[in-house]
mmCIF file of C-alpha atoms in Angstrom:
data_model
loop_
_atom_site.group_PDB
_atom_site.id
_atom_site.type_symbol
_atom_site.label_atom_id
_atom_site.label_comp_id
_atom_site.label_asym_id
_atom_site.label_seq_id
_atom_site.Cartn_x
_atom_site.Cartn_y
_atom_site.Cartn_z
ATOM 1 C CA UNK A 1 149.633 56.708 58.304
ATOM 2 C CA UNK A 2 152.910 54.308 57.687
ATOM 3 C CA UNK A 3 154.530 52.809 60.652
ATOM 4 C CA UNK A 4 157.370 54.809 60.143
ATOM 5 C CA UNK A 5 155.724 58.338 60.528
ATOM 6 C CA UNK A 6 153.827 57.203 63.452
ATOM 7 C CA UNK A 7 156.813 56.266 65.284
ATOM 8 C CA UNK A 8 158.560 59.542 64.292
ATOM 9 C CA UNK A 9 155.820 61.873 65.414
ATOM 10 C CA UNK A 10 155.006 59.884 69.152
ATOM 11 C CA UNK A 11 158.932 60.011 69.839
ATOM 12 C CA UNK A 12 158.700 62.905 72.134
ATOM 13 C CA UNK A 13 155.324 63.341 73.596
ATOM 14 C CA UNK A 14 154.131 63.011 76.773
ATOM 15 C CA UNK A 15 150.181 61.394 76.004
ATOM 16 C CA UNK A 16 149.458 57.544 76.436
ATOM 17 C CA UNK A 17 146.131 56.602 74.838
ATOM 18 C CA UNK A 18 144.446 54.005 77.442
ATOM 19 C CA UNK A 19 141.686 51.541 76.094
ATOM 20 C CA UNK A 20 138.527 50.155 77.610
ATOM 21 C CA UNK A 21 137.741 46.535 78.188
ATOM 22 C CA UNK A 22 134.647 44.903 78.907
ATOM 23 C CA UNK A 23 131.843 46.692 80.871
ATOM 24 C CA UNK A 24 132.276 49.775 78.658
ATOM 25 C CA UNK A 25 129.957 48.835 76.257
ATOM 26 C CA UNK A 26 127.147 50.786 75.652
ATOM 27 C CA UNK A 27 123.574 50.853 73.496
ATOM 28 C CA UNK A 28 123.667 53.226 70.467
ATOM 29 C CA UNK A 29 128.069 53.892 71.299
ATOM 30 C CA UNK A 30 129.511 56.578 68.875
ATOM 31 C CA UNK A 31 126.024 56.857 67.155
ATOM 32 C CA UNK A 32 126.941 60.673 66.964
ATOM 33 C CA UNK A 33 130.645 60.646 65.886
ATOM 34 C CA UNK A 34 129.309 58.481 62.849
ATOM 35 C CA UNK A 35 127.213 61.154 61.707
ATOM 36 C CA UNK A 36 129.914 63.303 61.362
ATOM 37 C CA UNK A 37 132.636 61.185 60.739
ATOM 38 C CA UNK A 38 132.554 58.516 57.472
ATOM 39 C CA UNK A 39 135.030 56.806 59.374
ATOM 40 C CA UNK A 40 133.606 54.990 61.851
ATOM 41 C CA UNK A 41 130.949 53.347 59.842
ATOM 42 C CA UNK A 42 134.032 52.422 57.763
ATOM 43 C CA UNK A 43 136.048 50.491 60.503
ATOM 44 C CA UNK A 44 132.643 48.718 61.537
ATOM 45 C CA UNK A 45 132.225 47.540 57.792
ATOM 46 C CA UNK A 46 135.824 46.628 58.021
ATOM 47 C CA UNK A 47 135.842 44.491 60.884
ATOM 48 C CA UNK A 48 132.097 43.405 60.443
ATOM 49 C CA UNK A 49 133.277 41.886 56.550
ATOM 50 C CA UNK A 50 136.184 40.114 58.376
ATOM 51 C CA UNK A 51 134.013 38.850 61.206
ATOM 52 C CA UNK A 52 131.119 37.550 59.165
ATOM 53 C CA UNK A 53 128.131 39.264 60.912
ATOM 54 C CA UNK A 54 126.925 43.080 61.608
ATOM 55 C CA UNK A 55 129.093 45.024 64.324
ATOM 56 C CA UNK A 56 127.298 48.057 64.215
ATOM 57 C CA UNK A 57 123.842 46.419 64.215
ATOM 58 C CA UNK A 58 124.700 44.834 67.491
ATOM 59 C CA UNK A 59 126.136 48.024 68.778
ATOM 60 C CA UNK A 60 122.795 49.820 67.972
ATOM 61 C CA UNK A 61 120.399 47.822 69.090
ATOM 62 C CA UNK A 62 121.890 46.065 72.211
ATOM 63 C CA UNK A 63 120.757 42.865 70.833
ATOM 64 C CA UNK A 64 123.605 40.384 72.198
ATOM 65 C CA UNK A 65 125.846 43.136 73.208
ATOM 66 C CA UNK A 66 126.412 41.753 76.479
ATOM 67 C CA UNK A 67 127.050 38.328 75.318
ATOM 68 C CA UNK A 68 131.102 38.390 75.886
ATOM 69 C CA UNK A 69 131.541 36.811 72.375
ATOM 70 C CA UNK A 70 130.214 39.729 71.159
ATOM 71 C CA UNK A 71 131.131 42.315 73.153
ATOM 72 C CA UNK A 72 134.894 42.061 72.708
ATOM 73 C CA UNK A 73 134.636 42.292 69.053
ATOM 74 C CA UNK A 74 132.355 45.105 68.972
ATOM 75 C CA UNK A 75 134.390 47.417 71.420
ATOM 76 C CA UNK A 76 137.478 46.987 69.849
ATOM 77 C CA UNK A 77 136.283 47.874 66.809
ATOM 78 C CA UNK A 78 134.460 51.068 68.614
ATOM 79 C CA UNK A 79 138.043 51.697 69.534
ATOM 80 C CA UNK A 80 139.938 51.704 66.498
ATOM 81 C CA UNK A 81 137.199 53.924 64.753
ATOM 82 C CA UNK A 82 137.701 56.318 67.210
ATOM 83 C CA UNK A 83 141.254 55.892 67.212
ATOM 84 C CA UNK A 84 141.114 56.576 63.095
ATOM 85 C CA UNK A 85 139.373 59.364 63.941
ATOM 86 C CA UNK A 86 141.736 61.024 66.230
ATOM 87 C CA UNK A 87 144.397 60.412 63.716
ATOM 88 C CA UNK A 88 142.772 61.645 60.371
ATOM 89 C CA UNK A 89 141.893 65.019 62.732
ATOM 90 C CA UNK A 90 145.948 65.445 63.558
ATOM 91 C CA UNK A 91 145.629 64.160 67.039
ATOM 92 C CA UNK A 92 148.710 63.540 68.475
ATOM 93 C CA UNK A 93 150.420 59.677 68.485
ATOM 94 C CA UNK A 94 150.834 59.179 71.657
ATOM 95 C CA UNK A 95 154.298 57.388 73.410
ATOM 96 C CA UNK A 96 152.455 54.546 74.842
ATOM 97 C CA UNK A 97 149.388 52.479 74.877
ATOM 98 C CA UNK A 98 147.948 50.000 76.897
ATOM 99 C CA UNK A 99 144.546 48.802 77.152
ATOM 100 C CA UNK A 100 142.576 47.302 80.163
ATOM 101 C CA UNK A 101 141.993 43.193 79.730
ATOM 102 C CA UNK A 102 140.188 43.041 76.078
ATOM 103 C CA UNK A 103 141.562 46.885 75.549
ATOM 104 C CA UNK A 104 145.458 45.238 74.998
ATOM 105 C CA UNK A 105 143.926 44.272 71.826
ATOM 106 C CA UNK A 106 142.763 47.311 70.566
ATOM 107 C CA UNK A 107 146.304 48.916 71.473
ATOM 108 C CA UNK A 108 147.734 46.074 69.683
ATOM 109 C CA UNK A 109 145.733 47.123 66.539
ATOM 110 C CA UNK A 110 146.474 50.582 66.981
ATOM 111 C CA UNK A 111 149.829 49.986 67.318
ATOM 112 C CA UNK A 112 149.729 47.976 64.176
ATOM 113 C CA UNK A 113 151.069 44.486 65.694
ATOM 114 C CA UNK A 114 147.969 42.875 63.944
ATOM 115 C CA UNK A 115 144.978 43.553 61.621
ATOM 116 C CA UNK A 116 141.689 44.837 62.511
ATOM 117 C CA UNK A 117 140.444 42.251 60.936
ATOM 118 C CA UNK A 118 142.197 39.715 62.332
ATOM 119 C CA UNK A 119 141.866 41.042 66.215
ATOM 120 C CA UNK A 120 137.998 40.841 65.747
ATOM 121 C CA UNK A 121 138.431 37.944 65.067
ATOM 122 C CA UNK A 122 140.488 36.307 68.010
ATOM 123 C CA UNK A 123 138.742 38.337 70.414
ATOM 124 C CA UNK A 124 135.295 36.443 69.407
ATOM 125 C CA UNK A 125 136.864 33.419 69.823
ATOM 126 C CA UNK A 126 138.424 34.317 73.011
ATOM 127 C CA UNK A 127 134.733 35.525 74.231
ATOM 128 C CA UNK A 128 133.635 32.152 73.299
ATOM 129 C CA UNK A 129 136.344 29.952 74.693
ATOM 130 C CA UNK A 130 135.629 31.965 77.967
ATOM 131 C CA UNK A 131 131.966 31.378 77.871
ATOM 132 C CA UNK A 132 132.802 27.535 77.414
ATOM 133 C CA UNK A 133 135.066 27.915 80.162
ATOM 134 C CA UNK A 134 132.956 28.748 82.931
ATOM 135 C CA UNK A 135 129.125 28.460 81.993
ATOM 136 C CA UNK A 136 126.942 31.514 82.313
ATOM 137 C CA UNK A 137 125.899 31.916 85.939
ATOM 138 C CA UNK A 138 128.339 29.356 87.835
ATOM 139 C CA UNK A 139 131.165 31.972 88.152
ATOM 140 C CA UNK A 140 131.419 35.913 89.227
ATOM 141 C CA UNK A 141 133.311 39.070 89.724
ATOM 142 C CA UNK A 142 133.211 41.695 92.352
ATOM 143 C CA UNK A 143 134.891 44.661 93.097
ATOM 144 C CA UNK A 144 137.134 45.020 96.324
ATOM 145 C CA UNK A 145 136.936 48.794 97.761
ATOM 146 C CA UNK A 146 139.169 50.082 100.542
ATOM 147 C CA UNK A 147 141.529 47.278 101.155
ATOM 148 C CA UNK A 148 144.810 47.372 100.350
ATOM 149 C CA UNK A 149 146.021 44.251 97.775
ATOM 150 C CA UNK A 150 147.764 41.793 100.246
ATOM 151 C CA UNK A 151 144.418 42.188 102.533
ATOM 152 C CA UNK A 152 142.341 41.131 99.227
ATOM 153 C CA UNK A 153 145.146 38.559 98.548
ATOM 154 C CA UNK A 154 144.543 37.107 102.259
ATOM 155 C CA UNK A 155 140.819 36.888 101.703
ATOM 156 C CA UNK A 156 141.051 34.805 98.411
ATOM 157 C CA UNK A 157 143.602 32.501 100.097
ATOM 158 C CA UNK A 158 141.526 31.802 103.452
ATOM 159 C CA UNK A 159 138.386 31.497 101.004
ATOM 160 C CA UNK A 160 140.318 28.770 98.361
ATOM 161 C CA UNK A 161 141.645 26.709 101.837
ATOM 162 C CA UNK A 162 137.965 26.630 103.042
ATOM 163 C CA UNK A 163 136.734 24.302 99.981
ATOM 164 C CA UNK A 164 134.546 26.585 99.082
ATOM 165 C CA UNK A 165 135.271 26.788 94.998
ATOM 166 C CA UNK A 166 137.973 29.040 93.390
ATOM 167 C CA UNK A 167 138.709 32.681 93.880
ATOM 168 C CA UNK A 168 141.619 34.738 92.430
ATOM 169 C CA UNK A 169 142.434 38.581 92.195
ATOM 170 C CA UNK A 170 141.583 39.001 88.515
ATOM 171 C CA UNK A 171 142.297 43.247 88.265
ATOM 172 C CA UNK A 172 144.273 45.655 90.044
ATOM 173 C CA UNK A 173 142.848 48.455 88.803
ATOM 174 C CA UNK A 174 143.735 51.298 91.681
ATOM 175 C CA UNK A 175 145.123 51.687 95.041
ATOM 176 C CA UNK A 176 142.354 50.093 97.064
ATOM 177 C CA UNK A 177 140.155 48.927 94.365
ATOM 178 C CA UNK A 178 140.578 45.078 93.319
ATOM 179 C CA UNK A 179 138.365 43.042 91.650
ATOM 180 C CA UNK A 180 138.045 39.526 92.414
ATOM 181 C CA UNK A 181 136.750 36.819 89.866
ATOM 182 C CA UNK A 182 136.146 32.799 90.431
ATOM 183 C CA UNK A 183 133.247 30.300 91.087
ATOM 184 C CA UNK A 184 130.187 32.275 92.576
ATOM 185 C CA UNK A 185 130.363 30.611 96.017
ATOM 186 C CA UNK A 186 133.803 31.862 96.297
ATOM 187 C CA UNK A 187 133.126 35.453 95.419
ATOM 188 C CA UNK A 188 130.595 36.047 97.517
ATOM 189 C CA UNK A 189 132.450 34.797 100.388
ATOM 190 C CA UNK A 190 135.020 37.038 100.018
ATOM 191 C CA UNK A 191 132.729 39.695 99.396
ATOM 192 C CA UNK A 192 131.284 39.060 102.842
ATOM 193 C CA UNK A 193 134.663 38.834 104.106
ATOM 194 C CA UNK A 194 135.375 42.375 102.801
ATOM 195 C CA UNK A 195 132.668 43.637 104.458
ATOM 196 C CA UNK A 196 133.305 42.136 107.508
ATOM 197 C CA UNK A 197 137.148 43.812 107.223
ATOM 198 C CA UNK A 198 135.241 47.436 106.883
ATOM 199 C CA UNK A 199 135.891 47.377 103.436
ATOM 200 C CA UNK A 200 132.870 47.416 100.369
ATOM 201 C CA UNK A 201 131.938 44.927 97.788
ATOM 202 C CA UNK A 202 129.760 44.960 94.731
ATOM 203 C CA UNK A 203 129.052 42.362 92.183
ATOM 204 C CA UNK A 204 130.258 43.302 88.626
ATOM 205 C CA UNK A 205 127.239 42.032 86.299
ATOM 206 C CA UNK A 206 129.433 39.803 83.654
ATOM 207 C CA UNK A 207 128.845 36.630 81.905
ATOM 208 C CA UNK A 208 132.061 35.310 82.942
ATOM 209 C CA UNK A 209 134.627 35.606 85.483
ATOM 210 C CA UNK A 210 137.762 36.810 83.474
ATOM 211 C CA UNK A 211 141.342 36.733 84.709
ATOM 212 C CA UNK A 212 141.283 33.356 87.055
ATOM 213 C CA UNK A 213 142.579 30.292 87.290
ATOM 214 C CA UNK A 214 139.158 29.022 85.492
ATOM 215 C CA UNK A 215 140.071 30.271 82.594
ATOM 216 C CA UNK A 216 143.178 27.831 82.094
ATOM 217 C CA UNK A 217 140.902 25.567 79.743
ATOM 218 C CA UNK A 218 140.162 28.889 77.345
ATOM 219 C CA UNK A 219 143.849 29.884 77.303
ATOM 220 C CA UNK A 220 144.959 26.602 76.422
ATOM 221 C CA UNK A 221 142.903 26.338 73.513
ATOM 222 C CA UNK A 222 143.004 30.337 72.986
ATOM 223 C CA UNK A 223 147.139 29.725 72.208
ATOM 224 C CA UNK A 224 146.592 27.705 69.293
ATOM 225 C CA UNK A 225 144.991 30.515 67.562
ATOM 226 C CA UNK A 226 147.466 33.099 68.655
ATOM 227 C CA UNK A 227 149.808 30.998 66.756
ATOM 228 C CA UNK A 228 147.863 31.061 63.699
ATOM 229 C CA UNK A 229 147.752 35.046 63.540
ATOM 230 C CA UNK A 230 150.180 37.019 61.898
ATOM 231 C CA UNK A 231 151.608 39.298 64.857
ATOM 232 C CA UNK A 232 154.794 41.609 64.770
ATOM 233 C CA UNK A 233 155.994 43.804 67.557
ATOM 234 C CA UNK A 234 154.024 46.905 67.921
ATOM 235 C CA UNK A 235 155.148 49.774 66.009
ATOM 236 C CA UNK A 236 154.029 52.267 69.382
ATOM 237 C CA UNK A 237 155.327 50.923 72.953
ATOM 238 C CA UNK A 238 152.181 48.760 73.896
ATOM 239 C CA UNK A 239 152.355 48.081 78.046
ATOM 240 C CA UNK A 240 151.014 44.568 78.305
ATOM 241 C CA UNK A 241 148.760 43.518 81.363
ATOM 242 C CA UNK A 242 150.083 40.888 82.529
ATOM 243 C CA UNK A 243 153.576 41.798 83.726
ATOM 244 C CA UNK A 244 153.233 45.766 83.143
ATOM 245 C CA UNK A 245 155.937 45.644 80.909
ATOM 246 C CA UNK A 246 156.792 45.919 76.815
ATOM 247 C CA UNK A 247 157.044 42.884 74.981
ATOM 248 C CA UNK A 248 160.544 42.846 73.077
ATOM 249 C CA UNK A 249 159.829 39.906 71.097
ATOM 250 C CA UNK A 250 156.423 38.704 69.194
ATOM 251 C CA UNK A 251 156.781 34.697 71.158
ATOM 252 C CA UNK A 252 156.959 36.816 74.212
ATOM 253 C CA UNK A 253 153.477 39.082 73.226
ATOM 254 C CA UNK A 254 152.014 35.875 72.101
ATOM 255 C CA UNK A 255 152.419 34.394 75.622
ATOM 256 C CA UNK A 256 151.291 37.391 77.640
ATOM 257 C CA UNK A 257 148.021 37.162 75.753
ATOM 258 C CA UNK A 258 147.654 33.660 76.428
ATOM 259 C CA UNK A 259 148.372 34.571 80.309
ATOM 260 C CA UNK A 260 146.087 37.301 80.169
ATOM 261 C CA UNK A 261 143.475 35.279 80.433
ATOM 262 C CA UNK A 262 144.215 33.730 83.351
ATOM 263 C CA UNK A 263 146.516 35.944 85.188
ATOM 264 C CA UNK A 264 145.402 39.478 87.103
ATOM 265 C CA UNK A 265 145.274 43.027 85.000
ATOM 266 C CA UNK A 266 148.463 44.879 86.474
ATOM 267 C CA UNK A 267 146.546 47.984 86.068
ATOM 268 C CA UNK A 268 148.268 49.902 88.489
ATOM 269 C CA UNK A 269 151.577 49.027 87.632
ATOM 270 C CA UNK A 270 151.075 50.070 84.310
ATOM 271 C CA UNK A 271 149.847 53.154 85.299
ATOM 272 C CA UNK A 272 152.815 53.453 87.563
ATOM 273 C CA UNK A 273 154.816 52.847 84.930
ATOM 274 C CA UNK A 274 153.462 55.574 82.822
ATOM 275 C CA UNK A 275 154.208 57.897 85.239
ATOM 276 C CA UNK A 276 157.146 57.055 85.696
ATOM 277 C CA UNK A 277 158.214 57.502 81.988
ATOM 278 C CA UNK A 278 157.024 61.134 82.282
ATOM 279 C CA UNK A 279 153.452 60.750 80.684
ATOM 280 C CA UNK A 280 151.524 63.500 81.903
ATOM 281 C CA UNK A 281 148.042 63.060 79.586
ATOM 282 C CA UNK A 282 146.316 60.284 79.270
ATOM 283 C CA UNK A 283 143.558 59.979 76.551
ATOM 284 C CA UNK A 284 140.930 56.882 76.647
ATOM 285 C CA UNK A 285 140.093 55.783 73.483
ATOM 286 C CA UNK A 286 137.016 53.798 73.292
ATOM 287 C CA UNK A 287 133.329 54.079 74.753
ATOM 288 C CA UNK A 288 133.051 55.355 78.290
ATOM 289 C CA UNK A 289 135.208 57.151 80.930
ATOM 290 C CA UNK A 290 136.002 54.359 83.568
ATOM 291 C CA UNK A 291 140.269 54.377 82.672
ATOM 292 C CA UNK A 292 140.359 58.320 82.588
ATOM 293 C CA UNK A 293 138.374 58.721 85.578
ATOM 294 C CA UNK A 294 140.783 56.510 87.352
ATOM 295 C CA UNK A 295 143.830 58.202 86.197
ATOM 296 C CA UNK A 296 142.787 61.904 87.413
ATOM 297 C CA UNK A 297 142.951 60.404 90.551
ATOM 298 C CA UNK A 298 146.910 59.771 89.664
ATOM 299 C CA UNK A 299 149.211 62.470 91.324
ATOM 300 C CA UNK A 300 151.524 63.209 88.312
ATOM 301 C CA UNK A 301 148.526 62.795 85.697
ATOM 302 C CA UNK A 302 147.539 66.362 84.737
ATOM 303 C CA UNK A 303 145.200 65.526 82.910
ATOM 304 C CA UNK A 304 142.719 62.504 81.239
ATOM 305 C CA UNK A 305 139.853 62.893 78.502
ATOM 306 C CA UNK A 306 137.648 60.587 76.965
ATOM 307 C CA UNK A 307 136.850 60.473 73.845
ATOM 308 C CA UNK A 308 133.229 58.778 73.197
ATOM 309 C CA UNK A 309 131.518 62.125 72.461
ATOM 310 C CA UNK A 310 131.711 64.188 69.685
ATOM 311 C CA UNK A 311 132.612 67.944 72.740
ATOM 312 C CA UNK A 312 134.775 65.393 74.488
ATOM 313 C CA UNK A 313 136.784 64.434 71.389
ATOM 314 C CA UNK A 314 137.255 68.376 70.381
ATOM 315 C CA UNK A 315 138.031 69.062 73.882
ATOM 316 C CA UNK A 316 140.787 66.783 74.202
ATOM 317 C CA UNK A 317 142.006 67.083 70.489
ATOM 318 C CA UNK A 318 142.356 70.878 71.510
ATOM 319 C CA UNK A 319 144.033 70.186 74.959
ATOM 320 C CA UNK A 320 146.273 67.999 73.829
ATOM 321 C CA UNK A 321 147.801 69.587 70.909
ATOM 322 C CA UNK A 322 148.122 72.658 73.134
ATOM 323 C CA UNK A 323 149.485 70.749 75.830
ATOM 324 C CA UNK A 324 152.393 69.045 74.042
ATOM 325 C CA UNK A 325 152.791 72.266 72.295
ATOM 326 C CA UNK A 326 151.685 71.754 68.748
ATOM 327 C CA UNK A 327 149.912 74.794 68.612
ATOM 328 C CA UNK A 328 149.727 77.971 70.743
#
């Protein structure tokens, strides 16, 4: 589809498509949509050719899927074939995007700021960088349930002043649900602070703590290779983490990504903002439900569908096309 006739036919809906970072990955993802659909096999190929190594094998098999390196590549790509999908059915283009941490890139591709091929290929080498960052088992990341954001705030800072390592809040993801990220010591201390405050905490199982001030090195060296990709401003409104906001000039998307790294997931915001500008359905394209669960919970969300299945992908094709009044 060109960039012209997307932007003509997303002018006046009210969907945002919503994609899935890190976590969402799962063993044998999309294995049925690729039966039916020549598609997806076609975007792995795609991305696999300009990545060097098999996508799809490593999303079949699990071997290495939850090495971060790998990850990011492979769900972006599950998100783009499923997002090729929804358009080559007549889904509707939605107003906005936005995608959650490693999901900005996917909306980025969508949105046709940069090449498939060329996305795989940062986000491998931002999975790397973020290994080297922080070596596998000397940082964590926790979720915060129950306390508001200045209480989580307050626990990082009387953790950091106690010597005790580095903790930050790495995603605001929901009212009362923060996730922290730093040096292990620190994380669990403010886990057992949380607890203490009658709120709960549970440890995130990731290779690397994302979104915290340890991941300063990565970004550093992460910028250099931003500057080396081709990127133009997104040809659909892409909300960027960082700062909840829409970039209005490619040096200014270039620098949110590098901050993304190191800066929290404005999660809420951005789904504040989406309200805000009227969006009423929200579809998540990629594996897993986690975003769309979270925005049913939203008071002026109607309605949120996933779309890793082949029922949930006719259910919300249908929905949405009657929704925003396509058909009857």
């Amino acid at each position: 589809m060109s960039s012209k006739r997307l932007e003509q036919i997303a002018q006046a809906t009210k969907t945002a498509f919503v994609f899935p970072g890190q976590g969402s990955q799962k063993v044998g993802m999309l294995a049925d949509l690729a039966q039916q659909f020549a598609g997806i096999n076609a975007t792995f190929a795609e991305a696999s050719e300009a990545i060097g190594f098999d996508l799809w094998q490593i999303a079949q098999s699990g071997e290495g899927l939850n090495q971060t390196e790998f990850t990011q590549p492979v769900l972006l790509t599950a998100s783009i074939a499923l997002w090729r999908v929804w358009l080559e059915l007549g889904g509707v283009a939605p107003k906005y995007l936005a995608g959650h941490s490693l999901g900005e890139y996917s909306a980025l591709v969508a949105a046709e700021a940069m090449s498939l091929g060329d996305a795989v290929k940062l986000v491998h080498l931002r999975g790397k960088l973020m290994q080297e960052a922080v070596p596998e088992g000397q940082g964590a990341m926790a979720a915060i349930l129950g306390l508001d954001d200045a209480k989580v705030l307050a626990l990082c800072a009387e953790v950091n002043a106690q010597g005790q390592g580095s903790v930050d809040a790495a995603n605001y993801n929901a009212q009362g649900q923060v996730v922290v990220a730093g040096d292990k010591a620190a994380v669990e201390a403010v886990m057992l602070a949380a607890k203490e405050q009658s709120g709960k905490a549970i440890a995130l199982p990731v290779s690397v703590p994302s979104h915290c001030s340890l991941m300063k090195p990565a970004a550093e060296k992460f910028a250099q290779a931003l500057e080396q990709t081709n990127i133009e401003l997104p040809h659909l409104a892409v909300i960027q983490n960082v700062n909840a906001a829409i970039a209005t000039d490619v040096a200014q998307l270039r620098q949110a990504l590098t901050a993304q790294l190191y800066q929290s997931v404005q999660w809420t915001k951005t789904m504040q903002y989406l309200q805000d500008q009227g969006v009423q359905y929200v579809v998540e394209c990629g594996p897993g439900n986690v975003l769309a669960n979270m925005a049913k919970r939203l008071p002026n969300i109607e309605k949120a569908f996933p779309l890793d299945s082949s029922s949930r992908l006719e259910d919300a094709l249908n929905a949405i096309l009657v929704a925003e009044g396509k058909i009857a």
